[in-house]
Amino acid sequence: TVAITDHGNVQGFPPAMVAAEKAGVKLIYGMEAYFVDDTAKAIYGSKNANFDEEFCVFDIETTGLSFRNDKITEIGAVILKNGEIIARYDTFVNPNIEIPENIIELTGITNEMVADARQIEEVLPEFFEFVGDRILVAHNASFDTGFIRKACDECNLPFNFTYLDTVALSKFINPDLKKHKLDTLADYYKLGDFNHHRACDDAEMLAKDPELKARFEQKLKDDAEFAKLISLLPGLYPRVFDVCSVNQL
């Protein structure tokens, strides 16, 4: 008897079987498998919150798209409780580098506007104090948290927040939409105009969707397969969607 192991597939089994039969050898087949988590996620972190409590919707503006090379220029956030905004936070941050012209056109934030702003070393602890132990909510959260994590590394601060990505939620709940950008969703839900690409306004727009919970619950009734998606929100359904009245747009 001979035991064999293939790596990541079983392509070696047929010729091994033929060879073993010719040699009169009994084979024990084995395979070294590779597990990859390719499941889309909406919730990151382990906090099991009660969404009757408060949570923080936030957004940032930056000098560019790379958290490695670019810097934060603005942080905006709102605290919500029972669908109502109860506190706001908004501040410019001095990036200590020039803001490119195309970013100025996109965000409306000029170099002059941030020239006298505080440094991230002062702003970040203040922002974290505003957040407290609440769950964070952001649209395309990997972008915002990427910059925040990088700033944490530079400031020697921990990042231990649980956060919810509303882009992922929109893809699950609105499969008919081809795009899930914040302005697209704002138009889809008829939430009115807002100053897109300004952190304070984007954060408030995320807090305006009163329909999302109802849409989600109807989706669960209509589509059994969709119901399985709640496994992406371990320990948080159904309360997580109380927050979506805030977060989704």
PDB file of C-alpha atoms in Angstrom:
ATOM      1  CA  THR A   1       0.000   0.000   0.000  1.00  0.00           C
ATOM      2  CA  VAL A   2       1.250   3.441  -0.970  1.00  0.00           C
ATOM      3  CA  ALA A   3      -0.221   6.809   0.032  1.00  0.00           C
ATOM      4  CA  ILE A   4       0.151   9.706  -2.398  1.00  0.00           C
ATOM      5  CA  THR A   5      -0.682  13.401  -2.122  1.00  0.00           C
ATOM      6  CA  ASP A   6      -1.367  15.831  -4.929  1.00  0.00           C
ATOM      7  CA  HIS A   7      -1.141  19.586  -4.415  1.00  0.00           C
ATOM      8  CA  GLY A   8      -4.149  21.804  -5.059  1.00  0.00           C
ATOM      9  CA  ASN A   9      -5.700  19.396  -7.579  1.00  0.00           C
ATOM     10  CA  VAL A  10      -6.095  15.692  -8.433  1.00  0.00           C
ATOM     11  CA  GLN A  11      -4.484  15.688 -11.870  1.00  0.00           C
ATOM     12  CA  GLY A  12      -1.866  13.197 -10.738  1.00  0.00           C
ATOM     13  CA  PHE A  13      -4.414  10.581  -9.659  1.00  0.00           C
ATOM     14  CA  PRO A  14      -5.242   8.962 -13.064  1.00  0.00           C
ATOM     15  CA  PRO A  15      -1.652   8.138 -14.061  1.00  0.00           C
ATOM     16  CA  ALA A  16      -0.945   7.047 -10.488  1.00  0.00           C
ATOM     17  CA  MET A  17      -3.964   4.711 -10.623  1.00  0.00           C
ATOM     18  CA  VAL A  18      -2.774   3.183 -13.895  1.00  0.00           C
ATOM     19  CA  ALA A  19       0.748   2.701 -12.567  1.00  0.00           C
ATOM     20  CA  ALA A  20      -0.539   1.198  -9.320  1.00  0.00           C
ATOM     21  CA  GLU A  21      -2.727  -1.314 -11.164  1.00  0.00           C
ATOM     22  CA  LYS A  22       0.201  -2.432 -13.282  1.00  0.00           C
ATOM     23  CA  ALA A  23       2.394  -2.815 -10.228  1.00  0.00           C
ATOM     24  CA  GLY A  24      -0.289  -4.465  -8.111  1.00  0.00           C
ATOM     25  CA  VAL A  25      -0.047  -1.718  -5.513  1.00  0.00           C
ATOM     26  CA  LYS A  26      -2.981  -0.373  -3.506  1.00  0.00           C
ATOM     27  CA  LEU A  27      -3.110   3.432  -3.430  1.00  0.00           C
ATOM     28  CA  ILE A  28      -4.404   5.726  -0.710  1.00  0.00           C
ATOM     29  CA  TYR A  29      -5.295   9.032  -2.356  1.00  0.00           C
ATOM     30  CA  GLY A  30      -4.791  12.366  -0.641  1.00  0.00           C
ATOM     31  CA  MET A  31      -4.835  16.007  -1.652  1.00  0.00           C
ATOM     32  CA  GLU A  32      -3.316  19.121  -0.139  1.00  0.00           C
ATOM     33  CA  ALA A  33      -6.122  21.693  -0.454  1.00  0.00           C
ATOM     34  CA  TYR A  34      -5.907  25.466  -0.315  1.00  0.00           C
ATOM     35  CA  PHE A  35      -8.712  27.435   1.288  1.00  0.00           C
ATOM     36  CA  VAL A  36      -9.344  30.998   0.128  1.00  0.00           C
ATOM     37  CA  ASP A  37     -11.943  33.269   1.672  1.00  0.00           C
ATOM     38  CA  ASP A  38     -13.510  34.742  -1.455  1.00  0.00           C
ATOM     39  CA  THR A  39     -16.778  35.676   0.242  1.00  0.00           C
ATOM     40  CA  ALA A  40     -17.800  39.297  -0.083  1.00  0.00           C
ATOM     41  CA  LYS A  41     -18.027  40.953   3.301  1.00  0.00           C
ATOM     42  CA  ALA A  42     -20.064  43.862   4.566  1.00  0.00           C
ATOM     43  CA  ILE A  43     -19.025  43.730   8.223  1.00  0.00           C
ATOM     44  CA  TYR A  44     -15.415  43.880   9.380  1.00  0.00           C
ATOM     45  CA  GLY A  45     -14.537  43.355  13.016  1.00  0.00           C
ATOM     46  CA  SER A  46     -16.054  41.452  15.907  1.00  0.00           C
ATOM     47  CA  LYS A  47     -18.179  43.932  17.818  1.00  0.00           C
ATOM     48  CA  ASN A  48     -21.708  42.610  18.299  1.00  0.00           C
ATOM     49  CA  ALA A  49     -23.546  45.889  18.765  1.00  0.00           C
ATOM     50  CA  ASN A  50     -27.127  46.690  19.551  1.00  0.00           C
ATOM     51  CA  PHE A  51     -28.182  49.189  16.911  1.00  0.00           C
ATOM     52  CA  ASP A  52     -30.740  50.700  19.209  1.00  0.00           C
ATOM     53  CA  GLU A  53     -27.562  52.300  20.448  1.00  0.00           C
ATOM     54  CA  GLU A  54     -25.516  54.868  18.536  1.00  0.00           C
ATOM     55  CA  PHE A  55     -23.199  54.433  15.596  1.00  0.00           C
ATOM     56  CA  CYS A  56     -20.937  56.694  13.562  1.00  0.00           C
ATOM     57  CA  VAL A  57     -21.189  57.325   9.814  1.00  0.00           C
ATOM     58  CA  PHE A  58     -18.017  58.909   8.448  1.00  0.00           C
ATOM     59  CA  ASP A  59     -16.183  59.913   5.305  1.00  0.00           C
ATOM     60  CA  ILE A  60     -12.792  61.363   4.463  1.00  0.00           C
ATOM     61  CA  GLU A  61     -11.321  63.435   1.645  1.00  0.00           C
ATOM     62  CA  THR A  62      -7.728  62.973   0.538  1.00  0.00           C
ATOM     63  CA  THR A  63      -5.052  64.297  -1.805  1.00  0.00           C
ATOM     64  CA  GLY A  64      -5.377  61.187  -4.003  1.00  0.00           C
ATOM     65  CA  LEU A  65      -6.292  57.520  -4.152  1.00  0.00           C
ATOM     66  CA  SER A  66      -3.202  55.883  -2.612  1.00  0.00           C
ATOM     67  CA  PHE A  67      -3.155  55.570   1.166  1.00  0.00           C
ATOM     68  CA  ARG A  68       0.586  54.909   0.888  1.00  0.00           C
ATOM     69  CA  ASN A  69       1.438  58.129  -0.922  1.00  0.00           C
ATOM     70  CA  ASP A  70      -1.511  60.469  -0.335  1.00  0.00           C
ATOM     71  CA  LYS A  71      -2.854  62.126   2.795  1.00  0.00           C
ATOM     72  CA  ILE A  72      -6.148  62.970   4.478  1.00  0.00           C
ATOM     73  CA  THR A  73      -7.454  66.521   3.974  1.00  0.00           C
ATOM     74  CA  GLU A  74     -10.832  66.303   5.720  1.00  0.00           C
ATOM     75  CA  ILE A  75     -12.717  64.047   8.123  1.00  0.00           C
ATOM     76  CA  GLY A  76     -16.480  64.324   8.435  1.00  0.00           C
ATOM     77  CA  ALA A  77     -18.785  62.229  10.595  1.00  0.00           C
ATOM     78  CA  VAL A  78     -22.221  62.091  12.182  1.00  0.00           C
ATOM     79  CA  ILE A  79     -23.489  60.138  15.159  1.00  0.00           C
ATOM     80  CA  LEU A  80     -26.895  58.551  14.693  1.00  0.00           C
ATOM     81  CA  LYS A  81     -29.381  57.167  17.138  1.00  0.00           C
ATOM     82  CA  ASN A  82     -32.748  55.751  16.085  1.00  0.00           C
ATOM     83  CA  GLY A  83     -32.268  57.223  12.624  1.00  0.00           C
ATOM     84  CA  GLU A  84     -31.612  60.747  13.909  1.00  0.00           C
ATOM     85  CA  ILE A  85     -28.372  62.706  13.694  1.00  0.00           C
ATOM     86  CA  ILE A  86     -27.427  63.704  17.217  1.00  0.00           C
ATOM     87  CA  ALA A  87     -23.866  64.957  16.702  1.00  0.00           C
ATOM     88  CA  ARG A  88     -21.607  66.125  13.884  1.00  0.00           C
ATOM     89  CA  TYR A  89     -17.865  66.254  13.411  1.00  0.00           C
ATOM     90  CA  ASP A  90     -16.004  67.952  10.585  1.00  0.00           C
ATOM     91  CA  THR A  91     -12.463  69.213  10.323  1.00  0.00           C
ATOM     92  CA  PHE A  92      -9.796  69.916   7.754  1.00  0.00           C
ATOM     93  CA  VAL A  93      -6.403  68.248   8.080  1.00  0.00           C
ATOM     94  CA  ASN A  94      -3.130  69.707   6.845  1.00  0.00           C
ATOM     95  CA  PRO A  95      -1.712  67.015   4.513  1.00  0.00           C
ATOM     96  CA  ASN A  96       1.717  68.689   4.324  1.00  0.00           C
ATOM     97  CA  ILE A  97       1.757  68.010   0.578  1.00  0.00           C
ATOM     98  CA  GLU A  98       0.216  69.819  -2.365  1.00  0.00           C
ATOM     99  CA  ILE A  99      -3.306  68.897  -3.396  1.00  0.00           C
ATOM    100  CA  PRO A 100      -3.326  68.121  -7.143  1.00  0.00           C
ATOM    101  CA  GLU A 101      -5.491  70.298  -9.362  1.00  0.00           C
ATOM    102  CA  ASN A 102      -7.761  67.406 -10.381  1.00  0.00           C
ATOM    103  CA  ILE A 103      -8.466  66.633  -6.710  1.00  0.00           C
ATOM    104  CA  ILE A 104      -9.209  70.288  -6.018  1.00  0.00           C
ATOM    105  CA  GLU A 105     -11.748  70.213  -8.841  1.00  0.00           C
ATOM    106  CA  LEU A 106     -13.266  67.010  -7.435  1.00  0.00           C
ATOM    107  CA  THR A 107     -13.549  67.961  -3.763  1.00  0.00           C
ATOM    108  CA  GLY A 108     -13.438  71.755  -3.812  1.00  0.00           C
ATOM    109  CA  ILE A 109     -10.768  71.629  -1.106  1.00  0.00           C
ATOM    110  CA  THR A 110      -7.864  73.935  -1.986  1.00  0.00           C
ATOM    111  CA  ASN A 111      -4.361  74.142  -0.619  1.00  0.00           C
ATOM    112  CA  GLU A 112      -5.287  77.454   1.007  1.00  0.00           C
ATOM    113  CA  MET A 113      -8.165  75.843   2.889  1.00  0.00           C
ATOM    114  CA  VAL A 114      -5.889  73.302   4.604  1.00  0.00           C
ATOM    115  CA  ALA A 115      -2.776  75.452   4.961  1.00  0.00           C
ATOM    116  CA  ASP A 116      -3.609  76.431   8.567  1.00  0.00           C
ATOM    117  CA  ALA A 117      -5.429  73.222   9.464  1.00  0.00           C
ATOM    118  CA  ARG A 118      -4.259  70.966  12.278  1.00  0.00           C
ATOM    119  CA  GLN A 119      -1.974  67.998  11.764  1.00  0.00           C
ATOM    120  CA  ILE A 120      -3.329  64.441  11.643  1.00  0.00           C
ATOM    121  CA  GLU A 121      -1.505  63.706  14.915  1.00  0.00           C
ATOM    122  CA  GLU A 122      -3.859  66.126  16.645  1.00  0.00           C
ATOM    123  CA  VAL A 123      -7.008  65.402  14.648  1.00  0.00           C
ATOM    124  CA  LEU A 124      -7.040  61.608  14.757  1.00  0.00           C
ATOM    125  CA  PRO A 125      -7.241  61.191  18.559  1.00  0.00           C
ATOM    126  CA  GLU A 126      -9.998  63.815  18.591  1.00  0.00           C
ATOM    127  CA  PHE A 127     -11.924  61.957  15.883  1.00  0.00           C
ATOM    128  CA  PHE A 128     -11.554  58.658  17.748  1.00  0.00           C
ATOM    129  CA  GLU A 129     -12.872  60.324  20.896  1.00  0.00           C
ATOM    130  CA  PHE A 130     -15.895  61.475  18.877  1.00  0.00           C
ATOM    131  CA  VAL A 131     -16.460  57.919  17.593  1.00  0.00           C
ATOM    132  CA  GLY A 132     -16.049  56.297  20.997  1.00  0.00           C
ATOM    133  CA  ASP A 133     -16.829  52.568  20.940  1.00  0.00           C
ATOM    134  CA  ARG A 134     -19.475  52.895  18.221  1.00  0.00           C
ATOM    135  CA  ILE A 135     -19.480  50.889  15.006  1.00  0.00           C
ATOM    136  CA  LEU A 136     -18.260  52.867  11.999  1.00  0.00           C
ATOM    137  CA  VAL A 137     -20.244  53.041   8.766  1.00  0.00           C
ATOM    138  CA  ALA A 138     -18.708  54.155   5.461  1.00  0.00           C
ATOM    139  CA  HIS A 139     -19.367  53.919   1.739  1.00  0.00           C
ATOM    140  CA  ASN A 140     -16.513  51.959   0.160  1.00  0.00           C
ATOM    141  CA  ALA A 141     -15.116  51.557   3.642  1.00  0.00           C
ATOM    142  CA  SER A 142     -11.831  49.945   2.538  1.00  0.00           C
ATOM    143  CA  PHE A 143     -10.778  53.282   1.034  1.00  0.00           C
ATOM    144  CA  ASP A 144     -11.523  55.329   4.155  1.00  0.00           C
ATOM    145  CA  THR A 145     -10.198  52.778   6.625  1.00  0.00           C
ATOM    146  CA  GLY A 146      -7.064  52.288   4.526  1.00  0.00           C
ATOM    147  CA  PHE A 147      -6.135  55.935   5.033  1.00  0.00           C
ATOM    148  CA  ILE A 148      -7.190  55.881   8.679  1.00  0.00           C
ATOM    149  CA  ARG A 149      -5.120  52.757   9.372  1.00  0.00           C
ATOM    150  CA  LYS A 150      -2.082  54.296   7.682  1.00  0.00           C
ATOM    151  CA  ALA A 151      -2.496  57.446   9.775  1.00  0.00           C
ATOM    152  CA  CYS A 152      -2.827  55.268  12.885  1.00  0.00           C
ATOM    153  CA  ASP A 153       0.485  53.594  12.069  1.00  0.00           C
ATOM    154  CA  GLU A 154       2.149  56.980  11.673  1.00  0.00           C
ATOM    155  CA  CYS A 155       0.636  58.254  14.925  1.00  0.00           C
ATOM    156  CA  ASN A 156       1.223  55.030  16.859  1.00  0.00           C
ATOM    157  CA  LEU A 157      -2.495  54.605  17.500  1.00  0.00           C
ATOM    158  CA  PRO A 158      -4.500  51.347  17.416  1.00  0.00           C
ATOM    159  CA  PHE A 159      -7.373  50.772  14.997  1.00  0.00           C
ATOM    160  CA  ASN A 160      -9.771  48.331  16.621  1.00  0.00           C
ATOM    161  CA  PHE A 161     -13.095  49.504  15.238  1.00  0.00           C
ATOM    162  CA  THR A 162     -15.785  47.308  13.728  1.00  0.00           C
ATOM    163  CA  TYR A 163     -17.063  48.880  10.525  1.00  0.00           C
ATOM    164  CA  LEU A 164     -19.813  48.365   7.980  1.00  0.00           C
ATOM    165  CA  ASP A 165     -19.321  48.896   4.218  1.00  0.00           C
ATOM    166  CA  THR A 166     -22.474  50.182   2.536  1.00  0.00           C
ATOM    167  CA  VAL A 167     -21.170  49.504  -0.986  1.00  0.00           C
ATOM    168  CA  ALA A 168     -21.240  45.770  -0.237  1.00  0.00           C
ATOM    169  CA  LEU A 169     -24.721  46.088   1.235  1.00  0.00           C
ATOM    170  CA  SER A 170     -25.989  47.964  -1.799  1.00  0.00           C
ATOM    171  CA  LYS A 171     -24.687  45.279  -4.132  1.00  0.00           C
ATOM    172  CA  PHE A 172     -26.697  42.693  -2.206  1.00  0.00           C
ATOM    173  CA  ILE A 173     -29.842  44.751  -1.803  1.00  0.00           C
ATOM    174  CA  ASN A 174     -29.873  46.578  -5.155  1.00  0.00           C
ATOM    175  CA  PRO A 175     -28.717  43.981  -7.726  1.00  0.00           C
ATOM    176  CA  ASP A 176     -30.549  45.906 -10.440  1.00  0.00           C
ATOM    177  CA  LEU A 177     -28.107  48.796 -10.149  1.00  0.00           C
ATOM    178  CA  LYS A 178     -24.982  48.713 -12.291  1.00  0.00           C
ATOM    179  CA  LYS A 179     -23.190  51.246 -10.128  1.00  0.00           C
ATOM    180  CA  HIS A 180     -23.257  51.746  -6.387  1.00  0.00           C
ATOM    181  CA  LYS A 181     -21.576  55.118  -6.009  1.00  0.00           C
ATOM    182  CA  LEU A 182     -22.948  57.415  -3.351  1.00  0.00           C
ATOM    183  CA  ASP A 183     -24.427  59.924  -5.787  1.00  0.00           C
ATOM    184  CA  THR A 184     -25.981  57.082  -7.821  1.00  0.00           C
ATOM    185  CA  LEU A 185     -27.668  55.709  -4.714  1.00  0.00           C
ATOM    186  CA  ALA A 186     -28.748  59.149  -3.572  1.00  0.00           C
ATOM    187  CA  ASP A 187     -30.509  59.609  -6.904  1.00  0.00           C
ATOM    188  CA  TYR A 188     -31.956  56.073  -6.795  1.00  0.00           C
ATOM    189  CA  TYR A 189     -33.512  56.667  -3.386  1.00  0.00           C
ATOM    190  CA  LYS A 190     -34.465  60.277  -4.247  1.00  0.00           C
ATOM    191  CA  LEU A 191     -32.596  61.698  -1.281  1.00  0.00           C
ATOM    192  CA  GLY A 192     -31.945  65.083  -2.854  1.00  0.00           C
ATOM    193  CA  ASP A 193     -28.825  66.967  -3.872  1.00  0.00           C
ATOM    194  CA  PHE A 194     -25.701  67.085  -1.770  1.00  0.00           C
ATOM    195  CA  ASN A 195     -22.114  68.266  -2.041  1.00  0.00           C
ATOM    196  CA  HIS A 196     -20.531  64.992  -3.144  1.00  0.00           C
ATOM    197  CA  HIS A 197     -16.827  64.553  -2.367  1.00  0.00           C
ATOM    198  CA  ARG A 198     -16.979  66.673   0.745  1.00  0.00           C
ATOM    199  CA  ALA A 199     -16.582  64.503   3.821  1.00  0.00           C
ATOM    200  CA  CYS A 200     -19.204  66.222   5.986  1.00  0.00           C
ATOM    201  CA  ASP A 201     -21.878  66.116   3.271  1.00  0.00           C
ATOM    202  CA  ASP A 202     -21.113  62.547   2.197  1.00  0.00           C
ATOM    203  CA  ALA A 203     -21.392  61.377   5.810  1.00  0.00           C
ATOM    204  CA  GLU A 204     -24.776  63.043   6.237  1.00  0.00           C
ATOM    205  CA  MET A 205     -26.056  61.623   2.950  1.00  0.00           C
ATOM    206  CA  LEU A 206     -25.245  58.157   4.259  1.00  0.00           C
ATOM    207  CA  ALA A 207     -27.674  58.855   7.073  1.00  0.00           C
ATOM    208  CA  LYS A 208     -30.708  59.640   4.952  1.00  0.00           C
ATOM    209  CA  ASP A 209     -32.113  56.403   3.607  1.00  0.00           C
ATOM    210  CA  PRO A 210     -35.373  55.535   5.392  1.00  0.00           C
ATOM    211  CA  GLU A 211     -36.278  52.800   2.863  1.00  0.00           C
ATOM    212  CA  LEU A 212     -33.404  50.401   3.143  1.00  0.00           C
ATOM    213  CA  LYS A 213     -34.575  48.336   6.076  1.00  0.00           C
ATOM    214  CA  ALA A 214     -37.966  47.777   4.446  1.00  0.00           C
ATOM    215  CA  ARG A 215     -36.301  46.884   1.125  1.00  0.00           C
ATOM    216  CA  PHE A 216     -34.040  44.391   2.863  1.00  0.00           C
ATOM    217  CA  GLU A 217     -36.874  42.723   4.729  1.00  0.00           C
ATOM    218  CA  GLN A 218     -38.894  42.400   1.507  1.00  0.00           C
ATOM    219  CA  LYS A 219     -35.833  40.960  -0.232  1.00  0.00           C
ATOM    220  CA  LEU A 220     -35.618  38.270   2.430  1.00  0.00           C
ATOM    221  CA  LYS A 221     -39.257  37.352   1.865  1.00  0.00           C
ATOM    222  CA  ASP A 222     -38.914  37.207  -1.928  1.00  0.00           C
ATOM    223  CA  ASP A 223     -35.576  35.474  -2.271  1.00  0.00           C
ATOM    224  CA  ALA A 224     -34.581  32.542  -0.100  1.00  0.00           C
ATOM    225  CA  GLU A 225     -31.073  32.540  -1.524  1.00  0.00           C
ATOM    226  CA  PHE A 226     -30.633  36.168  -0.578  1.00  0.00           C
ATOM    227  CA  ALA A 227     -31.557  35.269   2.975  1.00  0.00           C
ATOM    228  CA  LYS A 228     -28.305  33.354   3.159  1.00  0.00           C
ATOM    229  CA  LEU A 229     -26.446  36.633   2.771  1.00  0.00           C
ATOM    230  CA  ILE A 230     -27.176  37.484   6.358  1.00  0.00           C
ATOM    231  CA  SER A 231     -24.351  35.070   7.142  1.00  0.00           C
ATOM    232  CA  LEU A 232     -22.106  37.886   5.960  1.00  0.00           C
ATOM    233  CA  LEU A 233     -23.254  39.840   8.980  1.00  0.00           C
ATOM    234  CA  PRO A 234     -22.456  37.401  11.786  1.00  0.00           C
ATOM    235  CA  GLY A 235     -24.179  38.167  15.030  1.00  0.00           C
ATOM    236  CA  LEU A 236     -25.613  41.459  13.792  1.00  0.00           C
ATOM    237  CA  TYR A 237     -28.811  40.649  11.887  1.00  0.00           C
ATOM    238  CA  PRO A 238     -31.453  41.964  12.170  1.00  0.00           C
ATOM    239  CA  ARG A 239     -30.276  45.006  14.031  1.00  0.00           C
ATOM    240  CA  VAL A 240     -27.554  45.774  11.521  1.00  0.00           C
ATOM    241  CA  PHE A 241     -30.210  46.940   9.100  1.00  0.00           C
ATOM    242  CA  ASP A 242     -31.584  49.430  11.565  1.00  0.00           C
ATOM    243  CA  VAL A 243     -28.342  51.186  10.882  1.00  0.00           C
ATOM    244  CA  CYS A 244     -28.796  50.918   7.144  1.00  0.00           C
ATOM    245  CA  SER A 245     -31.525  53.495   7.340  1.00  0.00           C
ATOM    246  CA  VAL A 246     -28.523  55.605   7.972  1.00  0.00           C
ATOM    247  CA  ASN A 247     -25.703  54.076   6.169  1.00  0.00           C
ATOM    248  CA  GLN A 248     -26.770  53.018   2.794  1.00  0.00           C
ATOM    249  CA  LEU A 249     -26.753  56.455   1.360  1.00  0.00           C
TER     250      LEU A 249
END
